[in-house]
PDB file of N, CA and C and ligand atoms in Angstrom:
ATOM      1  N   UNK A   1      12.085   7.379  22.529  1.00 85.00           N
ATOM      2  CA  UNK A   1      11.832   6.680  21.262  1.00 85.00           C
ATOM      3  C   UNK A   1      11.621   5.194  21.517  1.00 85.00           C
ATOM      4  N   UNK A   2      10.567   4.664  20.982  1.00 96.00           N
ATOM      5  CA  UNK A   2      10.315   3.225  21.109  1.00 96.00           C
ATOM      6  C   UNK A   2      11.187   2.461  20.124  1.00 96.00           C
ATOM      7  N   UNK A   3      11.556   1.218  20.498  1.00 98.00           N
ATOM      8  CA  UNK A   3      12.266   0.388  19.518  1.00 98.00           C
ATOM      9  C   UNK A   3      11.360   0.065  18.330  1.00 98.00           C
ATOM     10  N   UNK A   4      11.970  -0.068  17.156  1.00 98.00           N
ATOM     11  CA  UNK A   4      11.188  -0.378  15.954  1.00 98.00           C
ATOM     12  C   UNK A   4      10.718  -1.827  15.977  1.00 98.00           C
ATOM     13  N   UNK A   5       9.476  -2.022  15.590  1.00 98.00           N
ATOM     14  CA  UNK A   5       8.931  -3.374  15.475  1.00 98.00           C
ATOM     15  C   UNK A   5       9.656  -4.119  14.351  1.00 98.00           C
ATOM     16  N   UNK A   6      10.063  -5.339  14.631  1.00 98.00           N
ATOM     17  CA  UNK A   6      10.700  -6.170  13.609  1.00 98.00           C
ATOM     18  C   UNK A   6       9.640  -6.964  12.850  1.00 98.00           C
ATOM     19  N   UNK A   7       9.859  -7.120  11.551  1.00 98.00           N
ATOM     20  CA  UNK A   7       8.951  -7.967  10.760  1.00 98.00           C
ATOM     21  C   UNK A   7       9.030  -9.421  11.227  1.00 98.00           C
ATOM     22  N   UNK A   8      10.107  -9.748  11.931  1.00 98.00           N
ATOM     23  CA  UNK A   8      10.295 -11.128  12.414  1.00 98.00           C
ATOM     24  C   UNK A   8       9.688 -11.358  13.802  1.00 98.00           C
ATOM     25  N   UNK A   9       9.194 -10.306  14.430  1.00 98.00           N
ATOM     26  CA  UNK A   9       8.534 -10.436  15.728  1.00 98.00           C
ATOM     27  C   UNK A   9       7.348 -11.392  15.560  1.00 98.00           C
ATOM     28  N   UNK A  10       7.165 -12.339  16.472  1.00 98.00           N
ATOM     29  CA  UNK A  10       6.083 -13.324  16.294  1.00 98.00           C
ATOM     30  C   UNK A  10       4.697 -12.695  16.131  1.00 98.00           C
ATOM     31  N   UNK A  11       4.422 -11.644  16.906  1.00 98.00           N
ATOM     32  CA  UNK A  11       3.107 -10.996  16.780  1.00 98.00           C
ATOM     33  C   UNK A  11       3.001 -10.249  15.443  1.00 98.00           C
ATOM     34  N   UNK A  12       4.115  -9.648  15.020  1.00 98.00           N
ATOM     35  CA  UNK A  12       4.135  -8.974  13.717  1.00 98.00           C
ATOM     36  C   UNK A  12       3.845  -9.987  12.610  1.00 98.00           C
ATOM     37  N   UNK A  13       4.502 -11.135  12.708  1.00 98.00           N
ATOM     38  CA  UNK A  13       4.286 -12.184  11.698  1.00 98.00           C
ATOM     39  C   UNK A  13       2.836 -12.656  11.704  1.00 98.00           C
ATOM     40  N   UNK A  14       2.294 -12.817  12.910  1.00 98.00           N
ATOM     41  CA  UNK A  14       0.913 -13.304  13.020  1.00 98.00           C
ATOM     42  C   UNK A  14      -0.058 -12.355  12.330  1.00 98.00           C
ATOM     43  N   UNK A  15       0.278 -11.064  12.338  1.00 98.00           N
ATOM     44  CA  UNK A  15      -0.599 -10.064  11.711  1.00 98.00           C
ATOM     45  C   UNK A  15      -0.056  -9.605  10.360  1.00 98.00           C
ATOM     46  N   UNK A  16       0.947 -10.327   9.852  1.00 98.00           N
ATOM     47  CA  UNK A  16       1.516 -10.058   8.517  1.00 98.00           C
ATOM     48  C   UNK A  16       2.064  -8.638   8.387  1.00 98.00           C
ATOM     49  N   UNK A  17       2.546  -8.086   9.520  1.00 98.00           N
ATOM     50  CA  UNK A  17       3.074  -6.723   9.481  1.00 98.00           C
ATOM     51  C   UNK A  17       4.282  -6.616   8.554  1.00 98.00           C
ATOM     52  N   UNK A  18       4.312  -5.545   7.732  1.00 98.00           N
ATOM     53  CA  UNK A  18       5.476  -5.232   6.893  1.00 98.00           C
ATOM     54  C   UNK A  18       5.763  -3.728   6.981  1.00 98.00           C
ATOM     55  N   UNK A  19       7.032  -3.349   6.792  1.00 98.00           N
ATOM     56  CA  UNK A  19       7.427  -1.941   6.865  1.00 98.00           C
ATOM     57  C   UNK A  19       6.940  -1.144   5.653  1.00 98.00           C
ATOM     58  N   UNK A  20       6.685  -1.832   4.536  1.00 98.00           N
ATOM     59  CA  UNK A  20       6.209  -1.185   3.311  1.00 98.00           C
ATOM     60  C   UNK A  20       4.869  -1.812   2.949  1.00 98.00           C
ATOM     61  N   UNK A  21       3.813  -1.023   3.019  1.00 98.00           N
ATOM     62  CA  UNK A  21       2.496  -1.565   2.704  1.00 98.00           C
ATOM     63  C   UNK A  21       2.407  -2.040   1.256  1.00 98.00           C
ATOM     64  N   UNK A  22       1.758  -3.185   1.028  1.00 97.00           N
ATOM     65  CA  UNK A  22       1.553  -3.654  -0.341  1.00 97.00           C
ATOM     66  C   UNK A  22       0.387  -2.920  -1.020  1.00 97.00           C
ATOM     67  N   UNK A  23      -0.328  -2.115  -0.270  1.00 97.00           N
ATOM     68  CA  UNK A  23      -1.516  -1.439  -0.805  1.00 97.00           C
ATOM     69  C   UNK A  23      -1.315   0.075  -0.684  1.00 97.00           C
ATOM     70  N   UNK A  24      -1.302   0.767  -1.822  1.00 95.00           N
ATOM     71  CA  UNK A  24      -1.025   2.208  -1.835  1.00 95.00           C
ATOM     72  C   UNK A  24      -2.031   3.002  -1.006  1.00 95.00           C
ATOM     73  N   UNK A  25      -3.213   2.445  -0.797  1.00 97.00           N
ATOM     74  CA  UNK A  25      -4.246   3.206  -0.080  1.00 97.00           C
ATOM     75  C   UNK A  25      -4.374   2.858   1.394  1.00 97.00           C
ATOM     76  N   UNK A  26      -3.622   1.846   1.832  1.00 98.00           N
ATOM     77  CA  UNK A  26      -3.700   1.437   3.237  1.00 98.00           C
ATOM     78  C   UNK A  26      -2.299   1.418   3.833  1.00 98.00           C
ATOM     79  N   UNK A  27      -2.104   2.203   4.878  1.00 98.00           N
ATOM     80  CA  UNK A  27      -0.816   2.171   5.566  1.00 98.00           C
ATOM     81  C   UNK A  27      -1.024   2.592   7.015  1.00 98.00           C
ATOM     82  N   UNK A  28       0.035   2.440   7.799  1.00 98.00           N
ATOM     83  CA  UNK A  28      -0.086   2.738   9.230  1.00 98.00           C
ATOM     84  C   UNK A  28      -0.483   4.201   9.465  1.00 98.00           C
ATOM     85  N   UNK A  29       0.025   5.111   8.623  1.00 98.00           N
ATOM     86  CA  UNK A  29      -0.276   6.531   8.834  1.00 98.00           C
ATOM     87  C   UNK A  29      -1.762   6.838   8.690  1.00 98.00           C
ATOM     88  N   UNK A  30      -2.493   6.029   7.906  1.00 98.00           N
ATOM     89  CA  UNK A  30      -3.938   6.300   7.772  1.00 98.00           C
ATOM     90  C   UNK A  30      -4.798   5.211   8.432  1.00 98.00           C
ATOM     91  N   UNK A  31      -4.197   4.528   9.396  1.00 98.00           N
ATOM     92  CA  UNK A  31      -4.915   3.482  10.152  1.00 98.00           C
ATOM     93  C   UNK A  31      -5.479   4.069  11.446  1.00 98.00           C
ATOM     94  N   UNK A  32      -6.633   3.619  11.829  1.00 98.00           N
ATOM     95  CA  UNK A  32      -7.287   4.109  13.051  1.00 98.00           C
ATOM     96  C   UNK A  32      -6.488   3.783  14.316  1.00 98.00           C
ATOM     97  N   UNK A  33      -5.596   2.806  14.234  1.00 98.00           N
ATOM     98  CA  UNK A  33      -4.890   2.329  15.429  1.00 98.00           C
ATOM     99  C   UNK A  33      -3.523   2.981  15.656  1.00 98.00           C
ATOM    100  N   UNK A  34      -3.112   3.842  14.699  1.00 98.00           N
ATOM    101  CA  UNK A  34      -1.813   4.511  14.857  1.00 98.00           C
ATOM    102  C   UNK A  34      -1.905   5.512  15.998  1.00 98.00           C
ATOM    103  N   UNK A  35      -0.763   5.748  16.648  1.00 98.00           N
ATOM    104  CA  UNK A  35      -0.717   6.717  17.742  1.00 98.00           C
ATOM    105  C   UNK A  35       0.460   7.664  17.494  1.00 98.00           C
ATOM    106  N   UNK A  36       0.639   8.593  18.403  1.00 96.00           N
ATOM    107  CA  UNK A  36       1.781   9.496  18.289  1.00 96.00           C
ATOM    108  C   UNK A  36       1.545  10.603  17.283  1.00 96.00           C
ATOM    109  N   UNK A  37       2.661  11.234  16.928  1.00 95.00           N
ATOM    110  CA  UNK A  37       2.611  12.452  16.113  1.00 95.00           C
ATOM    111  C   UNK A  37       2.494  12.189  14.627  1.00 95.00           C
ATOM    112  N   UNK A  38       1.587  12.904  13.969  1.00 95.00           N
ATOM    113  CA  UNK A  38       1.500  12.882  12.507  1.00 95.00           C
ATOM    114  C   UNK A  38       2.848  13.275  11.915  1.00 95.00           C
ATOM    115  N   UNK A  39       3.206  12.642  10.829  1.00 96.00           N
ATOM    116  CA  UNK A  39       4.410  13.041  10.111  1.00 96.00           C
ATOM    117  C   UNK A  39       5.678  12.326  10.528  1.00 96.00           C
ATOM    118  N   UNK A  40       5.649  11.628  11.669  1.00 97.00           N
ATOM    119  CA  UNK A  40       6.826  10.880  12.105  1.00 97.00           C
ATOM    120  C   UNK A  40       6.954   9.587  11.302  1.00 97.00           C
ATOM    121  N   UNK A  41       8.187   9.185  11.039  1.00 98.00           N
ATOM    122  CA  UNK A  41       8.403   7.959  10.262  1.00 98.00           C
ATOM    123  C   UNK A  41       8.052   6.704  11.075  1.00 98.00           C
ATOM    124  N   UNK A  42       8.396   6.696  12.354  1.00 98.00           N
ATOM    125  CA  UNK A  42       8.117   5.546  13.218  1.00 98.00           C
ATOM    126  C   UNK A  42       7.190   5.987  14.334  1.00 98.00           C
ATOM    127  N   UNK A  43       6.077   5.310  14.493  1.00 98.00           N
ATOM    128  CA  UNK A  43       5.068   5.752  15.455  1.00 98.00           C
ATOM    129  C   UNK A  43       4.524   4.582  16.259  1.00 98.00           C
ATOM    130  N   UNK A  44       4.062   4.853  17.489  1.00 98.00           N
ATOM    131  CA  UNK A  44       3.435   3.795  18.283  1.00 98.00           C
ATOM    132  C   UNK A  44       2.131   3.334  17.635  1.00 98.00           C
ATOM    133  N   UNK A  45       1.750   2.099  17.936  1.00 98.00           N
ATOM    134  CA  UNK A  45       0.511   1.510  17.423  1.00 98.00           C
ATOM    135  C   UNK A  45      -0.165   0.774  18.564  1.00 98.00           C
ATOM    136  N   UNK A  46      -1.487   0.892  18.656  1.00 98.00           N
ATOM    137  CA  UNK A  46      -2.243   0.272  19.745  1.00 98.00           C
ATOM    138  C   UNK A  46      -2.100  -1.248  19.754  1.00 98.00           C
ATOM    139  N   UNK A  47      -1.845  -1.835  18.608  1.00 98.00           N
ATOM    140  CA  UNK A  47      -1.761  -3.289  18.485  1.00 98.00           C
ATOM    141  C   UNK A  47      -0.412  -3.851  18.944  1.00 98.00           C
ATOM    142  N   UNK A  48       0.628  -3.011  18.862  1.00 98.00           N
ATOM    143  CA  UNK A  48       1.985  -3.468  19.197  1.00 98.00           C
ATOM    144  C   UNK A  48       2.575  -2.615  20.318  1.00 98.00           C
ATOM    145  N   UNK A  49       2.123  -2.824  21.553  1.00 97.00           N
ATOM    146  CA  UNK A  49       2.590  -1.980  22.655  1.00 97.00           C
ATOM    147  C   UNK A  49       4.112  -2.077  22.840  1.00 97.00           C
ATOM    148  N   UNK A  50       4.731  -0.921  23.097  1.00 97.00           N
ATOM    149  CA  UNK A  50       6.172  -0.888  23.356  1.00 97.00           C
ATOM    150  C   UNK A  50       7.029  -0.884  22.121  1.00 97.00           C
ATOM    151  N   UNK A  51       6.412  -0.887  20.934  1.00 98.00           N
ATOM    152  CA  UNK A  51       7.175  -0.880  19.686  1.00 98.00           C
ATOM    153  C   UNK A  51       6.643   0.230  18.786  1.00 98.00           C
ATOM    154  N   UNK A  52       7.486   0.660  17.852  1.00 98.00           N
ATOM    155  CA  UNK A  52       7.069   1.651  16.859  1.00 98.00           C
ATOM    156  C   UNK A  52       6.940   0.976  15.504  1.00 98.00           C
ATOM    157  N   UNK A  53       5.922   1.362  14.767  1.00 98.00           N
ATOM    158  CA  UNK A  53       5.695   0.814  13.421  1.00 98.00           C
ATOM    159  C   UNK A  53       6.010   1.890  12.390  1.00 98.00           C
ATOM    160  N   UNK A  54       6.333   1.483  11.184  1.00 98.00           N
ATOM    161  CA  UNK A  54       6.656   2.445  10.131  1.00 98.00           C
ATOM    162  C   UNK A  54       5.374   3.072   9.589  1.00 98.00           C
ATOM    163  N   UNK A  55       5.393   4.385   9.400  1.00 98.00           N
ATOM    164  CA  UNK A  55       4.206   5.079   8.886  1.00 98.00           C
ATOM    165  C   UNK A  55       3.760   4.513   7.534  1.00 98.00           C
ATOM    166  N   UNK A  56       4.719   3.975   6.765  1.00 98.00           N
ATOM    167  CA  UNK A  56       4.394   3.390   5.450  1.00 98.00           C
ATOM    168  C   UNK A  56       4.069   1.905   5.541  1.00 98.00           C
ATOM    169  N   UNK A  57       4.058   1.376   6.768  1.00 98.00           N
ATOM    170  CA  UNK A  57       3.814  -0.055   6.946  1.00 98.00           C
ATOM    171  C   UNK A  57       2.340  -0.422   6.863  1.00 98.00           C
ATOM    172  N   UNK A  58       2.097  -1.672   7.160  1.00 98.00           N
ATOM    173  CA  UNK A  58       0.721  -2.193   7.117  1.00 98.00           C
ATOM    174  C   UNK A  58       0.690  -3.502   7.902  1.00 98.00           C
ATOM    175  N   UNK A  59      -0.483  -3.831   8.475  1.00 98.00           N
ATOM    176  CA  UNK A  59      -0.708  -5.176   9.007  1.00 98.00           C
ATOM    177  C   UNK A  59      -2.183  -5.513   8.808  1.00 98.00           C
ATOM    178  N   UNK A  60      -2.528  -6.782   9.074  1.00 98.00           N
ATOM    179  CA  UNK A  60      -3.891  -7.241   8.774  1.00 98.00           C
ATOM    180  C   UNK A  60      -4.936  -6.658   9.727  1.00 98.00           C
ATOM    181  N   UNK A  61      -4.496  -5.951  10.777  1.00 98.00           N
ATOM    182  CA  UNK A  61      -5.455  -5.297  11.680  1.00 98.00           C
ATOM    183  C   UNK A  61      -5.804  -3.885  11.191  1.00 98.00           C
ATOM    184  N   UNK A  62      -5.252  -3.503  10.024  1.00 98.00           N
ATOM    185  CA  UNK A  62      -5.526  -2.147   9.500  1.00 98.00           C
ATOM    186  C   UNK A  62      -7.032  -1.869   9.489  1.00 98.00           C
ATOM    187  N   UNK A  63      -7.382  -0.673   9.946  1.00 98.00           N
ATOM    188  CA  UNK A  63      -8.778  -0.217   9.907  1.00 98.00           C
ATOM    189  C   UNK A  63      -8.774   1.248   9.513  1.00 98.00           C
ATOM    190  N   UNK A  64      -9.707   1.613   8.680  1.00 96.00           N
ATOM    191  CA  UNK A  64      -9.762   2.984   8.181  1.00 96.00           C
ATOM    192  C   UNK A  64      -9.964   3.968   9.321  1.00 96.00           C
ATOM    193  N   UNK A  65      -9.181   5.054   9.275  1.00 92.00           N
ATOM    194  CA  UNK A  65      -9.373   6.129  10.253  1.00 92.00           C
ATOM    195  C   UNK A  65     -10.771   6.699  10.087  1.00 92.00           C
ATOM    196  N   UNK A  66     -11.498   6.895  11.193  1.00 88.00           N
ATOM    197  CA  UNK A  66     -12.854   7.425  11.069  1.00 88.00           C
ATOM    198  C   UNK A  66     -12.843   8.883  10.576  1.00 88.00           C
TER     199      UNK A  66
HETATM  200 FE1  SF4 B   1      -0.101  -0.277  11.165  1.00 62.92          FE
HETATM  201 FE2  SF4 B   1      -1.410  -2.506  11.793  1.00 62.92          FE
HETATM  202 FE3  SF4 B   1      -0.847  -0.741  13.667  1.00 62.92          FE
HETATM  203 FE4  SF4 B   1      -2.662  -0.166  11.845  1.00 62.92          FE
HETATM  204  S1  SF4 B   1      -2.816  -1.781  13.373  1.00 62.92           S
HETATM  205  S2  SF4 B   1      -1.035   1.192  12.584  1.00 62.92           S
HETATM  206  S3  SF4 B   1      -1.826  -1.152  10.033  1.00 62.92           S
HETATM  207  S4  SF4 B   1       0.637  -1.926  12.481  1.00 62.92           S
END
């Protein structure tokens, strides 16, 4: 299990990452950059190596899954 990304992490702050997305239609679970298993609450993300992001989270690098 990867450690959870903190909202206070400097890179998280730079990309405005939050554990709860402010947009109902955009979240980590439907982002092209999410990795790992569908359905997990905390998952790896290509943008934040070595950390897990919340499936309901969001950051400014969000991109629609193709
Ligand atoms: Fe979530 Fe941002 Fe990673 Fe996409 S790039 S999965 S929105 S943290």
